[in-house]
PDB file of C-alpha atoms in Angstrom:
ATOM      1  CA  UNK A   1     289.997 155.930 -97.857  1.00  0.00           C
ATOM      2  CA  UNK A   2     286.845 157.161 -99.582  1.00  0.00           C
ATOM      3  CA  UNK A   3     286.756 154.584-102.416  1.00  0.00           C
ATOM      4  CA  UNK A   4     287.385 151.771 -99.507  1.00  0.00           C
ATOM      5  CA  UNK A   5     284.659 153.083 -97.676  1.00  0.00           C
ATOM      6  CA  UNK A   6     282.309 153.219-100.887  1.00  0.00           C
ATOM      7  CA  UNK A   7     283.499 149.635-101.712  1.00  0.00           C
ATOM      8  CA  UNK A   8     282.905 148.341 -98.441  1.00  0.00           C
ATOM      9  CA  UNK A   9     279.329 150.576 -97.961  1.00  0.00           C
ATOM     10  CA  UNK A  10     278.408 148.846-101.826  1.00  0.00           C
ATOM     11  CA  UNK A  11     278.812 145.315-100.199  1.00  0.00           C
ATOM     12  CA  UNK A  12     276.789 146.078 -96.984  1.00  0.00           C
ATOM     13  CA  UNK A  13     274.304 147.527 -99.267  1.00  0.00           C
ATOM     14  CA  UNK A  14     273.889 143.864-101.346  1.00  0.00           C
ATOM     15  CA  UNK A  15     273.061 141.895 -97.989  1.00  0.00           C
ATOM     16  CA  UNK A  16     269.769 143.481 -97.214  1.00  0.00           C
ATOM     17  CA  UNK A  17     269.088 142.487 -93.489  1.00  0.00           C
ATOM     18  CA  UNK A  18     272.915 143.914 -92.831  1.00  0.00           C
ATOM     19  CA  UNK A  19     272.056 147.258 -94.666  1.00  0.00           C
ATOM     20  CA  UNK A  20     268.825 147.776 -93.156  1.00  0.00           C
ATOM     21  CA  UNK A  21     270.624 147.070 -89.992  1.00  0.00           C
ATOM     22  CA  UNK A  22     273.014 149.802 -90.647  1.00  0.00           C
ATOM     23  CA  UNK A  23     270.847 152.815 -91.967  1.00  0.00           C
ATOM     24  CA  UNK A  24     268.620 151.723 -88.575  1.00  0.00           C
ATOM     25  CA  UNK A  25     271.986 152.363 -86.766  1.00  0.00           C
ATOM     26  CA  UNK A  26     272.623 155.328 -89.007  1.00  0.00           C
ATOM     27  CA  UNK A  27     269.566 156.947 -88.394  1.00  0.00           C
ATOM     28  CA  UNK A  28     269.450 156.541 -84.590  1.00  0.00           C
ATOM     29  CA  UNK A  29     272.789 157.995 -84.241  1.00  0.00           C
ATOM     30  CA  UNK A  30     271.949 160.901 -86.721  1.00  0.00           C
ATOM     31  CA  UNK A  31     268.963 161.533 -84.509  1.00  0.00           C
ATOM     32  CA  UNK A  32     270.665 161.333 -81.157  1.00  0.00           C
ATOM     33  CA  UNK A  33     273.541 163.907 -82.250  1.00  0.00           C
ATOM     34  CA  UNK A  34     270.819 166.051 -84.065  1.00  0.00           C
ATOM     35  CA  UNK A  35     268.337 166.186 -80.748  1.00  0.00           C
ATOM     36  CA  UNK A  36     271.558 166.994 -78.855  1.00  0.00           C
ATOM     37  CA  UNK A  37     272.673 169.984 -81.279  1.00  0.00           C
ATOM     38  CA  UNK A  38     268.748 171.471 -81.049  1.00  0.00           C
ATOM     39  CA  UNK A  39     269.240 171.450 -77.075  1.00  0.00           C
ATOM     40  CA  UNK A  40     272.659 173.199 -77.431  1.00  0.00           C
ATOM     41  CA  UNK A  41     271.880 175.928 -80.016  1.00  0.00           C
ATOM     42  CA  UNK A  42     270.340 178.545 -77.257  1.00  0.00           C
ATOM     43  CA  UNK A  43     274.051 177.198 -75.480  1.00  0.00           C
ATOM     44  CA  UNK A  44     277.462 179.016 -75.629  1.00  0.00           C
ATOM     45  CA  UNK A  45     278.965 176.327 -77.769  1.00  0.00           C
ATOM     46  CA  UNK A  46     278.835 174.761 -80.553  1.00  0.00           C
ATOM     47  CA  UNK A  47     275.139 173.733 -81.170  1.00  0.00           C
ATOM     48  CA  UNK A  48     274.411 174.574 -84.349  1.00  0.00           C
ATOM     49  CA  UNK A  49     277.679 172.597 -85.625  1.00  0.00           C
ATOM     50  CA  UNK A  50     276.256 169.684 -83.639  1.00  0.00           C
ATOM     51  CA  UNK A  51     272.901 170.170 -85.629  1.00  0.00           C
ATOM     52  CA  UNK A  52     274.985 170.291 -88.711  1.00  0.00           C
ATOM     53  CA  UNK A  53     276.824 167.203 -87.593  1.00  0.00           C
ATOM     54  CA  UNK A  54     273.460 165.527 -87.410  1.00  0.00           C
ATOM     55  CA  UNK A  55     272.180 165.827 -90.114  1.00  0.00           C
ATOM     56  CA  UNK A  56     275.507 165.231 -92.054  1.00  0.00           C
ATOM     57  CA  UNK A  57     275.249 162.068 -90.145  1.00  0.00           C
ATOM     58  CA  UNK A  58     271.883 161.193 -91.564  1.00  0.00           C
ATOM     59  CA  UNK A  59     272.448 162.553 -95.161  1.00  0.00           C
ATOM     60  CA  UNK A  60     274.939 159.653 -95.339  1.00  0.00           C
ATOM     61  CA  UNK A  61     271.971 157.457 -96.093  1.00  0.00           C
ATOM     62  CA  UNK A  62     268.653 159.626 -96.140  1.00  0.00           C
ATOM     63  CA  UNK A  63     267.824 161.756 -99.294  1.00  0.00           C
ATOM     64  CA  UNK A  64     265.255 163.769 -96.977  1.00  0.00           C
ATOM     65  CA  UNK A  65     268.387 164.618 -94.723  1.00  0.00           C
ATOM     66  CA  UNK A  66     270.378 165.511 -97.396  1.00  0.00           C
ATOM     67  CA  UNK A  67     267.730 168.306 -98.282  1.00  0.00           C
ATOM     68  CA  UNK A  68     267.406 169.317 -95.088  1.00  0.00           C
ATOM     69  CA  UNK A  69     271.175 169.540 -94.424  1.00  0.00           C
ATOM     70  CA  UNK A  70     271.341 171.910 -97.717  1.00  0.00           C
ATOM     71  CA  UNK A  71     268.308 173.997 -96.378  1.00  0.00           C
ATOM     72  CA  UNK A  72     269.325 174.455 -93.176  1.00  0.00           C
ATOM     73  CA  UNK A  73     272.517 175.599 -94.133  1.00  0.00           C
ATOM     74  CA  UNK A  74     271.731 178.128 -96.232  1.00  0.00           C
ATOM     75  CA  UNK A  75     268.927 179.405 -94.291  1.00  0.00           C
ATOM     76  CA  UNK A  76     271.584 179.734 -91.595  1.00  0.00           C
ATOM     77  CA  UNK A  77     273.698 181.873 -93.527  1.00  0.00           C
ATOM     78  CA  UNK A  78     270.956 184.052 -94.515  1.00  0.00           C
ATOM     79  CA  UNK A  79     269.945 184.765 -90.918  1.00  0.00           C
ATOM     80  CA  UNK A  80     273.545 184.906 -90.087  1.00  0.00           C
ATOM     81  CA  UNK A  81     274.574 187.499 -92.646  1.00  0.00           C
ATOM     82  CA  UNK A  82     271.355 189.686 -91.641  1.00  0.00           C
ATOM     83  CA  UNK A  83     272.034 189.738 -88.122  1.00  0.00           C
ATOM     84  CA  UNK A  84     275.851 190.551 -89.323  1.00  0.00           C
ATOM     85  CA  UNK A  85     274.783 193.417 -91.012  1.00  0.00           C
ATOM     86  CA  UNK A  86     272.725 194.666 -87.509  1.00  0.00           C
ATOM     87  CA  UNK A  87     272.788 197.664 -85.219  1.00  0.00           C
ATOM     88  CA  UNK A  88     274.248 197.366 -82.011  1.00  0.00           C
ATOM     89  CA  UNK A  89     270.475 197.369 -80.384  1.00  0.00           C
ATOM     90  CA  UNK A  90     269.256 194.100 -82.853  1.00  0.00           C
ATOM     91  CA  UNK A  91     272.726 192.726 -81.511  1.00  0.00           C
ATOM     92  CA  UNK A  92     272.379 193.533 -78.218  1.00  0.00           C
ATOM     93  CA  UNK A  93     268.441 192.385 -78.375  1.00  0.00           C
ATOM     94  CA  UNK A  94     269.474 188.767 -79.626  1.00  0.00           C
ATOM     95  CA  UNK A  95     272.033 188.226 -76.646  1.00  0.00           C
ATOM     96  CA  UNK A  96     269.932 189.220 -74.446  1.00  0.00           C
ATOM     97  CA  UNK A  97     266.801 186.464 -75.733  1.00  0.00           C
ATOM     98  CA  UNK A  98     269.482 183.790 -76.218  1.00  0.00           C
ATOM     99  CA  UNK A  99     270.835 184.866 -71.900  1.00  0.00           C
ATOM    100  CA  UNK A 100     267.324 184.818 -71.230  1.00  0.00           C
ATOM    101  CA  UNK A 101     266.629 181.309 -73.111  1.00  0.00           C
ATOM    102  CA  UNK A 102     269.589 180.026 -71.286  1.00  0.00           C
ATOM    103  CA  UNK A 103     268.814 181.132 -68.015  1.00  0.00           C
ATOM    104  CA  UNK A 104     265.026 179.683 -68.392  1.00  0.00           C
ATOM    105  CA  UNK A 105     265.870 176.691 -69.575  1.00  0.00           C
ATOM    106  CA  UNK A 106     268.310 175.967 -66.547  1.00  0.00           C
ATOM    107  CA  UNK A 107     265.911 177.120 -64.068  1.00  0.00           C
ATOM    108  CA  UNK A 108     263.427 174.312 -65.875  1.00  0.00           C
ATOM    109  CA  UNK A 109     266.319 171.934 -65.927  1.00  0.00           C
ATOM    110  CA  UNK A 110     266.475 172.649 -62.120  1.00  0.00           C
ATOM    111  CA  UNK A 111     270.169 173.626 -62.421  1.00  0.00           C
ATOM    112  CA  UNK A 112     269.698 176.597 -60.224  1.00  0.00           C
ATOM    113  CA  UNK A 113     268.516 174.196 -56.925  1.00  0.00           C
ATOM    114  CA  UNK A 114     271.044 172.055 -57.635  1.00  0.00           C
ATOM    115  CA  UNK A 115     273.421 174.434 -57.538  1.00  0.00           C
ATOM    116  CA  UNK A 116     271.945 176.520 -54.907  1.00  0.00           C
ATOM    117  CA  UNK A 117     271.487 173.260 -52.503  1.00  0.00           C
ATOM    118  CA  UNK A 118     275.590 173.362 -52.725  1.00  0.00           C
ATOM    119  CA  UNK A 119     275.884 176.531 -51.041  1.00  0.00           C
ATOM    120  CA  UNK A 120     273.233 175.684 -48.743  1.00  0.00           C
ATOM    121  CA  UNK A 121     270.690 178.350 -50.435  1.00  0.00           C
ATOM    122  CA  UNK A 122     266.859 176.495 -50.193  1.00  0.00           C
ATOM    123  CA  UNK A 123     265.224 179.728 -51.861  1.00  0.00           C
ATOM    124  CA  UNK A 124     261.672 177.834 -53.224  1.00  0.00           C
ATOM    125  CA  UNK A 125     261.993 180.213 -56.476  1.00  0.00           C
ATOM    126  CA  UNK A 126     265.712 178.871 -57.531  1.00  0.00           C
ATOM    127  CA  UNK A 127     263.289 174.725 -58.014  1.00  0.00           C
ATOM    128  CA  UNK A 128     262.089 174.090 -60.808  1.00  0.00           C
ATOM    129  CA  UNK A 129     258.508 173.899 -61.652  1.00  0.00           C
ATOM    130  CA  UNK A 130     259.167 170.509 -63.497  1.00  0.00           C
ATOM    131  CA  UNK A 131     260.276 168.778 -60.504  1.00  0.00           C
TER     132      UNK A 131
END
């Protein structure tokens, strides 16, 4: 499956208007799923696999990307293996920035009058300031 995809990626790649057409459709999509994985990292979930997926996406065609991806990764682990190695207060510290990321960000999202308005709670502080 690899080899056909090579073969068939080395005859897009000859017809130039076709292959710019595809790394243009390569690159938006890398984007798209990369913007979405930076929104979901402070998220339970899977955002930094999404960020990862990204750029994966984009390395497929961009040399830059391909940097990045390696980068990225292993400054992830780094931070990853510090914070492993952490007290119970540095542990307890980082969930409680990433809850209060979360919560901020849904308040600014408007999430909590949205929510609110279903239980028929109009509390001015639950709107966001955004809108």
């Amino acid at each position: 499956m690899v080899s056909e995809f090579k073969s068939w990626r080395a005859a897009v790649a000859e017809r130039p208007t076709l292959n710019l057409v595809y790394r243009v459709v390569v690159g938006v999509l890398g984007v798209a799923v990369l913007a979405a994985g930076i929104v979901a990292i402070p998220y339970p979930g899977p955002g930094w696999l999404i960020v990862f997926a990204g750029l994966g996406i984009l390395a497929t065609e961009f040399v830059w990307a391909h940097r990045l991806l390696e980068w990225t990764r292993e400054r992830y682990r780094r931070v990853m293996d510090w914070y492993a190695g952490q007290g119970l207060v540095v542990k307890t510290l980082g969930a409680l920035l990433t809850l209060a990321v979360v919560l901020v960000t849904l308040w600014l999202l408007g999430t909590f009058g949205w929510v609110g308005g279903w239980f028929g709670l109009d509390w001015d502080w639950l709107h966001s300031p955004l809108f």
